[in-house]
mmCIF file of C-alpha atoms in Angstrom:
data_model
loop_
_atom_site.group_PDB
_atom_site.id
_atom_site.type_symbol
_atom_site.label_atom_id
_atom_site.label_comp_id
_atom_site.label_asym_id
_atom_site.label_seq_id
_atom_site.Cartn_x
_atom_site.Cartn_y
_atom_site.Cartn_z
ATOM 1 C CA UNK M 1 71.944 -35.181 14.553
ATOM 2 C CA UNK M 2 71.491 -35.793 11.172
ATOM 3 C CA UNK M 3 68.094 -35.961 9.763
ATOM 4 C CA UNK M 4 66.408 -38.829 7.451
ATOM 5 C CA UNK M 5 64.397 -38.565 4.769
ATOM 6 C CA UNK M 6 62.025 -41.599 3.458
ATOM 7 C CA UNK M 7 59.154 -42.182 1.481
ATOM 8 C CA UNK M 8 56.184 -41.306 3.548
ATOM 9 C CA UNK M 9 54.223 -44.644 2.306
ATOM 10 C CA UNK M 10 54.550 -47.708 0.154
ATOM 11 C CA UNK M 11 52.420 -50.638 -1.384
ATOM 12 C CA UNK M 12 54.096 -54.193 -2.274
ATOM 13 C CA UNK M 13 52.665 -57.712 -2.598
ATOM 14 C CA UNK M 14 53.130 -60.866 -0.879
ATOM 15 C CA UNK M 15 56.240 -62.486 -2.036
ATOM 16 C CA UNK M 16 57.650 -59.458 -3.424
ATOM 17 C CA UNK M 17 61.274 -57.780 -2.583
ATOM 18 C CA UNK M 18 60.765 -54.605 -0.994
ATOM 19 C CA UNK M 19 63.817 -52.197 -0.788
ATOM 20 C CA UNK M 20 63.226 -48.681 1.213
ATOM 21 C CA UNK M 21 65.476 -45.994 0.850
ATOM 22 C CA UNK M 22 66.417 -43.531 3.341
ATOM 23 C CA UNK M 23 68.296 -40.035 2.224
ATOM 24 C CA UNK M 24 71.044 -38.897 5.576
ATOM 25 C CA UNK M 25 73.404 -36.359 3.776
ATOM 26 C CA UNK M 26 74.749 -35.012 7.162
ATOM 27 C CA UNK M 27 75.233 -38.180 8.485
ATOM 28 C CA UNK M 28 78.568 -37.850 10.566
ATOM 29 C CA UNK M 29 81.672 -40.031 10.861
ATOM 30 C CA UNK M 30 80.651 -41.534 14.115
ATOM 31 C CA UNK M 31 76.913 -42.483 12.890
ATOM 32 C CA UNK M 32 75.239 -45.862 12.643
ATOM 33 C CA UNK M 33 72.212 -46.686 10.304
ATOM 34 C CA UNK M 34 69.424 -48.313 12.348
ATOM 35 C CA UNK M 35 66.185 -49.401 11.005
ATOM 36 C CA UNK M 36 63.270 -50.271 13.282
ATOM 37 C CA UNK M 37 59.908 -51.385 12.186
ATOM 38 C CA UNK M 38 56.651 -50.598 14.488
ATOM 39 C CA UNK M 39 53.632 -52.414 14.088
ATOM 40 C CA UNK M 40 50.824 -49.972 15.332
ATOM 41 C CA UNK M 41 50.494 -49.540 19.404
ATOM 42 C CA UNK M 42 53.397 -51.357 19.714
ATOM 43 C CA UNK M 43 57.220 -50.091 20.446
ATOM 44 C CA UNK M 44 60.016 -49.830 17.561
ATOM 45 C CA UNK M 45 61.307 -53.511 16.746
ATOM 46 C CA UNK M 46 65.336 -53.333 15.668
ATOM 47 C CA UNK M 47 65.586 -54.755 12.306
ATOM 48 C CA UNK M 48 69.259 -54.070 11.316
ATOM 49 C CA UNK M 49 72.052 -51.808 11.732
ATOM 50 C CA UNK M 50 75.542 -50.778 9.906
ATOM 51 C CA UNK M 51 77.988 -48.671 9.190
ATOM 52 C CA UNK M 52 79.444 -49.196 5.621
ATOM 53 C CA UNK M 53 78.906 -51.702 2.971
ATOM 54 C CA UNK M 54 76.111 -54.454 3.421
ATOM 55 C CA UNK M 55 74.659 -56.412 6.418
ATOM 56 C CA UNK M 56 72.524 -58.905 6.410
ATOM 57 C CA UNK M 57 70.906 -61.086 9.167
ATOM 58 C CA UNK M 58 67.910 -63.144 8.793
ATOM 59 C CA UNK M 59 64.821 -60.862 8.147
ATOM 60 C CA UNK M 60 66.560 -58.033 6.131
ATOM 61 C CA UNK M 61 69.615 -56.826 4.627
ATOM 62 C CA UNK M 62 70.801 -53.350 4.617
ATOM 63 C CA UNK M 63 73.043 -51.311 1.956
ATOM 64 C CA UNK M 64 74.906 -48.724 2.443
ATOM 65 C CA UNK M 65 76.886 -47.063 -0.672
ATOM 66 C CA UNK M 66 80.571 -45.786 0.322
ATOM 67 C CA UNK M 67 79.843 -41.912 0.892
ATOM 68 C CA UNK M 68 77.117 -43.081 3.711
ATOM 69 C CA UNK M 69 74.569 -40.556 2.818
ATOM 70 C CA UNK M 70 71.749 -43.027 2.191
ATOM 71 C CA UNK M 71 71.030 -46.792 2.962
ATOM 72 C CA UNK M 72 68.732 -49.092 1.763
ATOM 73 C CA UNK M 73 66.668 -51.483 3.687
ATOM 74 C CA UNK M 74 65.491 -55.031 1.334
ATOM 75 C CA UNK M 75 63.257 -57.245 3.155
ATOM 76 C CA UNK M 76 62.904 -60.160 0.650
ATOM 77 C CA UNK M 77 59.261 -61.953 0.100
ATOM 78 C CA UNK M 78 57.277 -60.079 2.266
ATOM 79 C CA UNK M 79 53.910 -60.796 3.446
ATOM 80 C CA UNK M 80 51.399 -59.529 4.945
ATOM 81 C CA UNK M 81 52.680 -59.552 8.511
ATOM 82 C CA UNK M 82 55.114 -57.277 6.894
ATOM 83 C CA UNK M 83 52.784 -54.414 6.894
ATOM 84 C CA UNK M 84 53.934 -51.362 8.764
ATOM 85 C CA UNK M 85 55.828 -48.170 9.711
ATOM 86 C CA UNK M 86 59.529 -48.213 9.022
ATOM 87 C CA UNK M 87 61.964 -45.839 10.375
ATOM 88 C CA UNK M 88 65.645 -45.196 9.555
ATOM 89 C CA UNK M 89 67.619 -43.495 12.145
ATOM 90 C CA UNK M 90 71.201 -42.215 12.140
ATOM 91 C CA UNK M 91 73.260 -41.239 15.446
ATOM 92 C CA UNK M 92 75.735 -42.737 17.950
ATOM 93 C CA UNK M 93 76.683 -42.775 21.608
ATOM 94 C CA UNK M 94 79.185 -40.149 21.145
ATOM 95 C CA UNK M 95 76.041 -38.426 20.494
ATOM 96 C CA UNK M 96 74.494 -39.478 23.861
ATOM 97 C CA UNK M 97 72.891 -42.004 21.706
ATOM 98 C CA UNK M 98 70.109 -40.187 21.074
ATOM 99 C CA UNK M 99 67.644 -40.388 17.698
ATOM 100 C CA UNK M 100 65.309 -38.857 16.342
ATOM 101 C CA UNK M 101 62.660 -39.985 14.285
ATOM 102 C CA UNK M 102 61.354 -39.006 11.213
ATOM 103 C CA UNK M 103 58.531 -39.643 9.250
ATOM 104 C CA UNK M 104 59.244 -43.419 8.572
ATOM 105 C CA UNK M 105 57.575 -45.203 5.715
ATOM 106 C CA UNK M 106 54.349 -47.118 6.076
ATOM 107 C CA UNK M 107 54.316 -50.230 3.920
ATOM 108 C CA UNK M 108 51.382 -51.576 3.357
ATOM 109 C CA UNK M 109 51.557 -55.268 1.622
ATOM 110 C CA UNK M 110 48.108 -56.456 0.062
ATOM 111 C CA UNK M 111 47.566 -60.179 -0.892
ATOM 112 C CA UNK A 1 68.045 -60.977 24.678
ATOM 113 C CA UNK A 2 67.761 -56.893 25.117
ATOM 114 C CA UNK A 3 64.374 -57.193 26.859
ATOM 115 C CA UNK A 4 62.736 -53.910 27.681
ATOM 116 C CA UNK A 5 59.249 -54.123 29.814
ATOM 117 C CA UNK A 6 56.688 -51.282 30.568
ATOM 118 C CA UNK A 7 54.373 -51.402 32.914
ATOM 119 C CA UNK A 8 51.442 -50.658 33.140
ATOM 120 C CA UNK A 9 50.412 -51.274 29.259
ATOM 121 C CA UNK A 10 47.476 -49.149 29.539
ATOM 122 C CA UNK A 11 46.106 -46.806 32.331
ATOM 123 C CA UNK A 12 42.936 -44.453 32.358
ATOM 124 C CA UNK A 13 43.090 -42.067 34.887
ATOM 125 C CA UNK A 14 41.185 -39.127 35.878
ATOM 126 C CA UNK A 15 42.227 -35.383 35.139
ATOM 127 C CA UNK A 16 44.564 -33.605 37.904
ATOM 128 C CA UNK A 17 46.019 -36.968 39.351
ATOM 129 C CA UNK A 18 49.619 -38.149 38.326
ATOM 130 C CA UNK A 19 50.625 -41.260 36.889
ATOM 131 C CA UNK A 20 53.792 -43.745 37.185
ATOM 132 C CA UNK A 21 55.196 -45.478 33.688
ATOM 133 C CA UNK A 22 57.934 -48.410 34.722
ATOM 134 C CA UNK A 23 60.542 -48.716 32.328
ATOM 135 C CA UNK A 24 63.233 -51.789 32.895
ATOM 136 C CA UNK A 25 65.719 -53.474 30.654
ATOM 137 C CA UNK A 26 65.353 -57.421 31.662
ATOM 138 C CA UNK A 27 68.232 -58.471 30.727
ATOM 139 C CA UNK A 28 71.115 -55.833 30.165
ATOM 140 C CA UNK A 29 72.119 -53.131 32.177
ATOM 141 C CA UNK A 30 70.788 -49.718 30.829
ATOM 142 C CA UNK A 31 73.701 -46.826 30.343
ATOM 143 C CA UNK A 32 70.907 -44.945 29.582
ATOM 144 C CA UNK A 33 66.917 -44.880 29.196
ATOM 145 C CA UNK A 34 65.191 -42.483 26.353
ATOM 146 C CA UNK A 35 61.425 -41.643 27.437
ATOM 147 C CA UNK A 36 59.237 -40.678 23.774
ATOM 148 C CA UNK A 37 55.097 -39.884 23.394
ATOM 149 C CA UNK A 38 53.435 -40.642 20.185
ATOM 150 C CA UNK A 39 50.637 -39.154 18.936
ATOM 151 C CA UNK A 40 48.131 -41.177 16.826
ATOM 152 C CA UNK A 41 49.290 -41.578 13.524
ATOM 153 C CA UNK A 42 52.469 -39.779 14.299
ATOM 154 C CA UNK A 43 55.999 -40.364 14.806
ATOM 155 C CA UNK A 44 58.091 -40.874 17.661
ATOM 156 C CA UNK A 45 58.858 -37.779 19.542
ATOM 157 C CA UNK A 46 62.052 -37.817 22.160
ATOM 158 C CA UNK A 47 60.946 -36.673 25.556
ATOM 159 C CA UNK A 48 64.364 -36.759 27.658
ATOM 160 C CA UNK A 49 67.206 -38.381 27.837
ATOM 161 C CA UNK A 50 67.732 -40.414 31.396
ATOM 162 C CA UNK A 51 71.564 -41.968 32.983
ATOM 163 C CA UNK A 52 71.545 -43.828 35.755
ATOM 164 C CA UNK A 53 72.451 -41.264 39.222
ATOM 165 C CA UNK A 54 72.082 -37.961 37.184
ATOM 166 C CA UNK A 55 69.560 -35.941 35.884
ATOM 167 C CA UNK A 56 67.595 -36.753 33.242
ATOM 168 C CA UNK A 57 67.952 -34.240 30.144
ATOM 169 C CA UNK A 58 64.894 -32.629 28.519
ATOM 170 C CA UNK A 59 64.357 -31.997 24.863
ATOM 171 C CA UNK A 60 62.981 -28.323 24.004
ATOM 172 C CA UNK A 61 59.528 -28.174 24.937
ATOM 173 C CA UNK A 62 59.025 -30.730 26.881
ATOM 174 C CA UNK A 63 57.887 -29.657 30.724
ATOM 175 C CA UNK A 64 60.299 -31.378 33.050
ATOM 176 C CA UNK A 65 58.420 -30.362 36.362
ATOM 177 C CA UNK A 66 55.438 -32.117 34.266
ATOM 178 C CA UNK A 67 56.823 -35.210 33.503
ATOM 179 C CA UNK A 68 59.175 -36.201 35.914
ATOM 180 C CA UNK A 69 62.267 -38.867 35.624
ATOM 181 C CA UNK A 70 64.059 -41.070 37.800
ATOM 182 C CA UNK A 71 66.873 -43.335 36.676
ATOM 183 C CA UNK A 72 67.257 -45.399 40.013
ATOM 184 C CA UNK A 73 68.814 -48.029 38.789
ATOM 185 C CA UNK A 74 71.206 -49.270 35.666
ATOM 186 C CA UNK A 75 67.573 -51.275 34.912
ATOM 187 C CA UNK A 76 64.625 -48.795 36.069
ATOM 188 C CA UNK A 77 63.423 -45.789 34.797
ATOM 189 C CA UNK A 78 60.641 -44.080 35.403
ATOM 190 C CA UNK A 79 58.155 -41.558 34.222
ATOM 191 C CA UNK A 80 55.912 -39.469 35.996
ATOM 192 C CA UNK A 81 52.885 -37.312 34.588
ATOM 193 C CA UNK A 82 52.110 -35.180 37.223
ATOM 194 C CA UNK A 83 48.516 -33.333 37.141
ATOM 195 C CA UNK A 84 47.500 -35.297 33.724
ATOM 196 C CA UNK A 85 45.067 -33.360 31.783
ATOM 197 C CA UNK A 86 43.211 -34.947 28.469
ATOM 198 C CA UNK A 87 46.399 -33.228 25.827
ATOM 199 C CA UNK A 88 48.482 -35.829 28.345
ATOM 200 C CA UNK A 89 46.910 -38.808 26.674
ATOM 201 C CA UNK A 90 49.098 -40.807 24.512
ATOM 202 C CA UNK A 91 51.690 -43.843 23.906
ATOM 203 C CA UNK A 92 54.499 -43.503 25.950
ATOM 204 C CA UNK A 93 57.724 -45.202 25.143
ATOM 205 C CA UNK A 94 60.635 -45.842 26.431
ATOM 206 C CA UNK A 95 64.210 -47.634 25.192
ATOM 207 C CA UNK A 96 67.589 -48.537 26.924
ATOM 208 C CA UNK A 97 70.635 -48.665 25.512
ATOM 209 C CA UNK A 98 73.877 -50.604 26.812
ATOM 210 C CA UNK A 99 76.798 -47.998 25.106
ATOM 211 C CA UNK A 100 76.714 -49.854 21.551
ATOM 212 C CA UNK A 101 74.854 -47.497 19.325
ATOM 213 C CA UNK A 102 71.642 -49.750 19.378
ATOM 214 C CA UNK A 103 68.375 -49.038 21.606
ATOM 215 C CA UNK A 104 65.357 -51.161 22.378
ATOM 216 C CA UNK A 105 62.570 -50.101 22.582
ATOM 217 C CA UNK A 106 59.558 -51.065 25.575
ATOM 218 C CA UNK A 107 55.936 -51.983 24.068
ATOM 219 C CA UNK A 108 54.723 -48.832 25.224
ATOM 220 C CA UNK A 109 52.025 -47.590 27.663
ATOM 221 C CA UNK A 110 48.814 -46.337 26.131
ATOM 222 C CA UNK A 111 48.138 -43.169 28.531
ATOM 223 C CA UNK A 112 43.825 -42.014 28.766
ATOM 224 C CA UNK A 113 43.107 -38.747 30.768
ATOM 225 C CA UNK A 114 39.723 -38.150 31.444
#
Protein backbone atom coordinates (compact mmCIF):
# COMPACT_ATOMS: atom_id res chain seq x y z
CA UNK A 1 0.00 0.00 0.00
CA UNK A 2 1.48 3.05 -0.73
CA UNK A 3 2.06 5.51 1.95
CA UNK A 4 1.05 9.43 2.11
CA UNK A 5 2.77 12.08 3.24
CA UNK A 6 1.02 15.60 4.28
CA UNK A 7 1.61 18.50 6.20
CA UNK A 8 1.00 17.62 9.77
CA UNK A 9 -1.03 21.09 10.37
CA UNK A 10 -2.22 24.22 8.67
CA UNK A 11 -3.76 27.76 9.44
CA UNK A 12 -6.05 29.68 6.74
CA UNK A 13 -8.75 32.35 7.08
CA UNK A 14 -12.29 32.56 6.36
CA UNK A 15 -12.81 33.10 2.75
CA UNK A 16 -9.50 31.99 1.80
CA UNK A 17 -8.52 29.07 -0.87
CA UNK A 18 -6.91 26.37 0.86
CA UNK A 19 -4.98 23.76 -1.29
CA UNK A 20 -3.34 20.60 0.73
CA UNK A 21 -0.88 18.58 -0.77
CA UNK A 22 -0.33 15.03 -0.29
CA UNK A 23 3.21 13.28 -1.47
CA UNK A 24 2.25 9.09 -2.74
CA UNK A 25 5.44 8.19 -4.80
CA UNK A 26 4.58 4.40 -4.71
CA UNK A 27 1.26 4.90 -5.57
CA UNK A 28 0.41 1.88 -7.95
CA UNK A 29 -1.42 1.62 -11.28
CA UNK A 30 -4.58 0.37 -9.76
CA UNK A 31 -4.75 3.23 -6.91
CA UNK A 32 -7.39 5.86 -6.29
CA UNK A 33 -6.78 9.23 -4.39
CA UNK A 34 -9.39 9.63 -1.63
CA UNK A 35 -9.59 12.47 0.69
CA UNK A 36 -11.73 12.34 3.83
CA UNK A 37 -12.10 15.06 6.33
CA UNK A 38 -12.93 14.16 10.20
CA UNK A 39 -14.26 16.59 12.41
CA UNK A 40 -13.11 15.43 15.98
CA UNK A 41 -15.17 12.26 17.59
CA UNK A 42 -16.73 11.88 14.54
CA UNK A 43 -16.01 9.18 11.55
CA UNK A 44 -14.00 10.14 8.19
CA UNK A 45 -16.45 12.21 5.84
CA UNK A 46 -15.54 11.38 1.85
CA UNK A 47 -14.70 14.58 0.28
CA UNK A 48 -13.44 13.54 -3.23
CA UNK A 49 -11.77 10.95 -5.11
CA UNK A 50 -9.74 10.43 -8.61
CA UNK A 51 -7.54 8.91 -10.54
CA UNK A 52 -5.81 11.31 -13.07
CA UNK A 53 -6.29 14.85 -13.98
CA UNK A 54 -8.87 17.06 -11.96
CA UNK A 55 -12.27 16.40 -10.24
CA UNK A 56 -14.35 18.56 -8.90
CA UNK A 57 -17.79 18.27 -7.15
CA UNK A 58 -19.33 20.80 -5.01
CA UNK A 59 -17.21 21.26 -1.78
CA UNK A 60 -13.68 20.60 -3.26
CA UNK A 61 -11.72 19.91 -6.21
CA UNK A 62 -8.86 17.61 -6.43
CA UNK A 63 -5.57 17.67 -8.77
CA UNK A 64 -3.71 15.20 -9.69
CA UNK A 65 -0.47 15.90 -12.01
CA UNK A 66 0.10 13.05 -14.80
CA UNK A 67 2.87 10.84 -12.98
CA UNK A 68 0.18 10.39 -9.94
CA UNK A 69 2.66 10.70 -7.21
CA UNK A 70 0.93 13.57 -5.42
CA UNK A 71 -2.59 15.27 -5.48
CA UNK A 72 -3.81 18.29 -4.29
CA UNK A 73 -6.95 18.91 -2.42
CA UNK A 74 -8.47 23.03 -2.92
CA UNK A 75 -11.40 23.69 -0.89
CA UNK A 76 -12.29 27.27 -2.03
CA UNK A 77 -13.54 30.04 0.72
CA UNK A 78 -13.37 28.18 3.66
CA UNK A 79 -14.75 28.97 6.93
CA UNK A 80 -14.70 28.13 10.00
CA UNK A 81 -16.77 24.96 9.86
CA UNK A 82 -13.90 24.03 7.71
CA UNK A 83 -11.67 23.40 10.58
CA UNK A 84 -10.26 19.92 10.84
CA UNK A 85 -8.18 16.78 10.17
CA UNK A 86 -7.69 15.89 6.55
CA UNK A 87 -6.48 12.67 5.30
CA UNK A 88 -5.36 11.53 1.82
CA UNK A 89 -5.44 7.91 1.19
CA UNK A 90 -4.29 5.85 -1.79
CA UNK A 91 -5.37 2.05 -2.48
CA UNK A 92 -7.98 0.01 -4.40
CA UNK A 93 -10.13 -3.09 -4.22
CA UNK A 94 -7.65 -5.11 -6.00
CA UNK A 95 -5.98 -4.32 -2.86
CA UNK A 96 -8.86 -5.70 -0.71
CA UNK A 97 -9.69 -2.12 -0.50
CA UNK A 98 -7.94 -1.54 2.34
CA UNK A 99 -6.20 2.06 3.58
CA UNK A 100 -4.24 3.17 5.72
CA UNK A 101 -4.03 6.34 7.27
CA UNK A 102 -1.48 8.63 7.83
CA UNK A 103 -0.93 11.54 9.69
CA UNK A 104 -3.56 13.79 7.89
CA UNK A 105 -3.37 17.53 8.14
CA UNK A 106 -5.24 19.52 10.74
CA UNK A 107 -6.49 22.82 9.35
CA UNK A 108 -7.34 25.09 11.55
CA UNK A 109 -9.29 28.30 9.95
CA UNK A 110 -9.45 31.44 12.38
CA UNK A 111 -11.91 34.35 11.66
CA UNK B 1 -26.93 7.63 0.07
CA UNK B 2 -23.90 5.23 1.49
CA UNK B 3 -25.28 5.38 5.04
CA UNK B 4 -23.16 3.64 7.62
CA UNK B 5 -24.71 3.49 11.41
CA UNK B 6 -22.94 2.39 14.71
CA UNK B 7 -24.50 1.58 17.50
CA UNK B 8 -24.13 2.14 20.46
CA UNK B 9 -22.38 5.79 20.12
CA UNK B 10 -20.92 5.58 23.44
CA UNK B 11 -20.72 2.75 26.11
CA UNK B 12 -18.94 2.70 29.64
CA UNK B 13 -18.50 -0.54 30.84
CA UNK B 14 -16.77 -2.12 33.62
CA UNK B 15 -13.28 -3.96 33.39
CA UNK B 16 -13.39 -7.89 32.49
CA UNK B 17 -16.91 -7.75 30.73
CA UNK B 18 -17.14 -7.73 26.81
CA UNK B 19 -18.77 -5.38 24.68
CA UNK B 20 -20.85 -5.50 21.22
CA UNK B 21 -20.14 -2.48 18.46
CA UNK B 22 -23.03 -2.75 15.50
CA UNK B 23 -21.78 -1.79 12.32
CA UNK B 24 -24.50 -1.61 9.23
CA UNK B 25 -24.46 0.02 5.85
CA UNK B 26 -28.26 1.50 5.49
CA UNK B 27 -28.46 1.66 2.30
CA UNK B 28 -25.90 -0.43 0.14
CA UNK B 29 -24.87 -3.77 0.48
CA UNK B 30 -21.36 -4.07 2.17
CA UNK B 31 -18.64 -6.36 0.07
CA UNK B 32 -16.77 -5.72 2.90
CA UNK B 33 -16.62 -3.93 6.48
CA UNK B 34 -13.07 -2.40 7.85
CA UNK B 35 -13.16 -2.21 11.85
CA UNK B 36 -10.29 0.88 13.04
CA UNK B 37 -9.57 2.33 16.94
CA UNK B 38 -8.35 5.79 17.35
CA UNK B 39 -6.50 7.02 19.94
CA UNK B 40 -6.98 10.65 21.12
CA UNK B 41 -5.32 12.91 18.98
CA UNK B 42 -4.22 10.14 16.73
CA UNK B 43 -4.87 8.71 13.48
CA UNK B 44 -6.89 6.03 12.25
CA UNK B 45 -5.47 2.66 12.88
CA UNK B 46 -6.94 -0.52 10.69
CA UNK B 47 -8.05 -3.26 12.99
CA UNK B 48 -9.24 -6.11 10.43
CA UNK B 49 -10.56 -6.48 7.46
CA UNK B 50 -14.28 -8.28 7.50
CA UNK B 51 -16.34 -10.12 4.04
CA UNK B 52 -19.48 -11.21 4.40
CA UNK B 53 -19.42 -15.54 5.23
CA UNK B 54 -15.56 -15.62 5.80
CA UNK B 55 -13.25 -14.75 8.26
CA UNK B 56 -12.42 -11.57 9.09
CA UNK B 57 -8.55 -10.71 8.49
CA UNK B 58 -6.40 -9.17 11.24
CA UNK B 59 -3.75 -6.54 10.82
CA UNK B 60 -0.33 -7.33 12.76
CA UNK B 61 -0.87 -6.78 16.26
CA UNK B 62 -4.10 -6.69 16.65
CA UNK B 63 -5.53 -9.72 19.09
CA UNK B 64 -8.21 -11.48 17.12
CA UNK B 65 -9.40 -13.79 20.08
CA UNK B 66 -9.68 -10.13 21.77
CA UNK B 67 -11.69 -8.44 19.49
CA UNK B 68 -13.83 -10.63 17.78
CA UNK B 69 -15.71 -10.18 14.17
CA UNK B 70 -18.71 -11.34 12.60
CA UNK B 71 -19.78 -10.37 9.11
CA UNK B 72 -23.40 -11.93 9.21
CA UNK B 73 -24.75 -10.20 6.75
CA UNK B 74 -23.83 -8.11 3.32
CA UNK B 75 -25.13 -5.08 5.94
CA UNK B 76 -23.91 -6.13 9.63
CA UNK B 77 -20.77 -6.32 11.12
CA UNK B 78 -19.84 -6.61 14.29
CA UNK B 79 -17.19 -6.11 16.88
CA UNK B 80 -16.62 -7.70 19.99
CA UNK B 81 -14.15 -6.62 22.91
CA UNK B 82 -14.01 -9.44 24.94
CA UNK B 83 -12.59 -8.98 28.69
CA UNK B 84 -12.20 -4.97 28.13
CA UNK B 85 -9.57 -3.61 30.30
CA UNK B 86 -8.97 0.45 30.64
CA UNK B 87 -5.92 0.30 27.36
CA UNK B 88 -9.43 -1.01 25.52
CA UNK B 89 -10.90 2.44 25.73
CA UNK B 90 -11.17 4.29 22.57
CA UNK B 91 -13.18 5.37 19.24
CA UNK B 92 -14.02 2.57 17.33
CA UNK B 93 -14.80 2.84 13.69
CA UNK B 94 -15.98 1.09 11.23
CA UNK B 95 -16.58 1.60 7.11
CA UNK B 96 -18.22 -0.52 4.28
CA UNK B 97 -17.39 -0.56 1.02
CA UNK B 98 -19.61 -1.76 -2.08
CA UNK B 99 -16.40 -2.99 -4.61
CA UNK B 100 -15.81 0.71 -6.04
CA UNK B 101 -12.66 1.85 -4.39
CA UNK B 102 -14.62 4.25 -1.98
CA UNK B 103 -15.46 3.45 1.87
CA UNK B 104 -17.73 5.16 4.34
CA UNK B 105 -17.09 5.51 7.24
CA UNK B 106 -19.73 4.93 10.65
CA UNK B 107 -19.71 7.95 13.32
CA UNK B 108 -17.89 5.87 15.57
CA UNK B 109 -18.41 4.41 19.09
CA UNK B 110 -16.60 6.13 21.92
CA UNK B 111 -15.48 2.89 24.04
CA UNK B 112 -14.83 3.76 28.38
CA UNK B 113 -13.39 0.79 30.45
CA UNK B 114 -13.42 1.26 33.92
Amino acid sequence: LAKTTQPISMDSYEGQEVNITCSHNNIATNDYITWYQQFPSQGPRFIIQGYKTKVTNEVASLFIPADRKSSTLSLPRVSLSDTAVYYCLVGSYNQGGKLIFGQGTELSVKP
Amino acid sequence: GAVVSQHPSRVICKSGTSVKIECRSLDFQATTMFWYRQFPKQSLMLMATSNEGSKATYEQGVEKDKFLINHASLTLSTLTVTSAHPEDSSFYICSATDGPDTQYFGPGTRLTVL
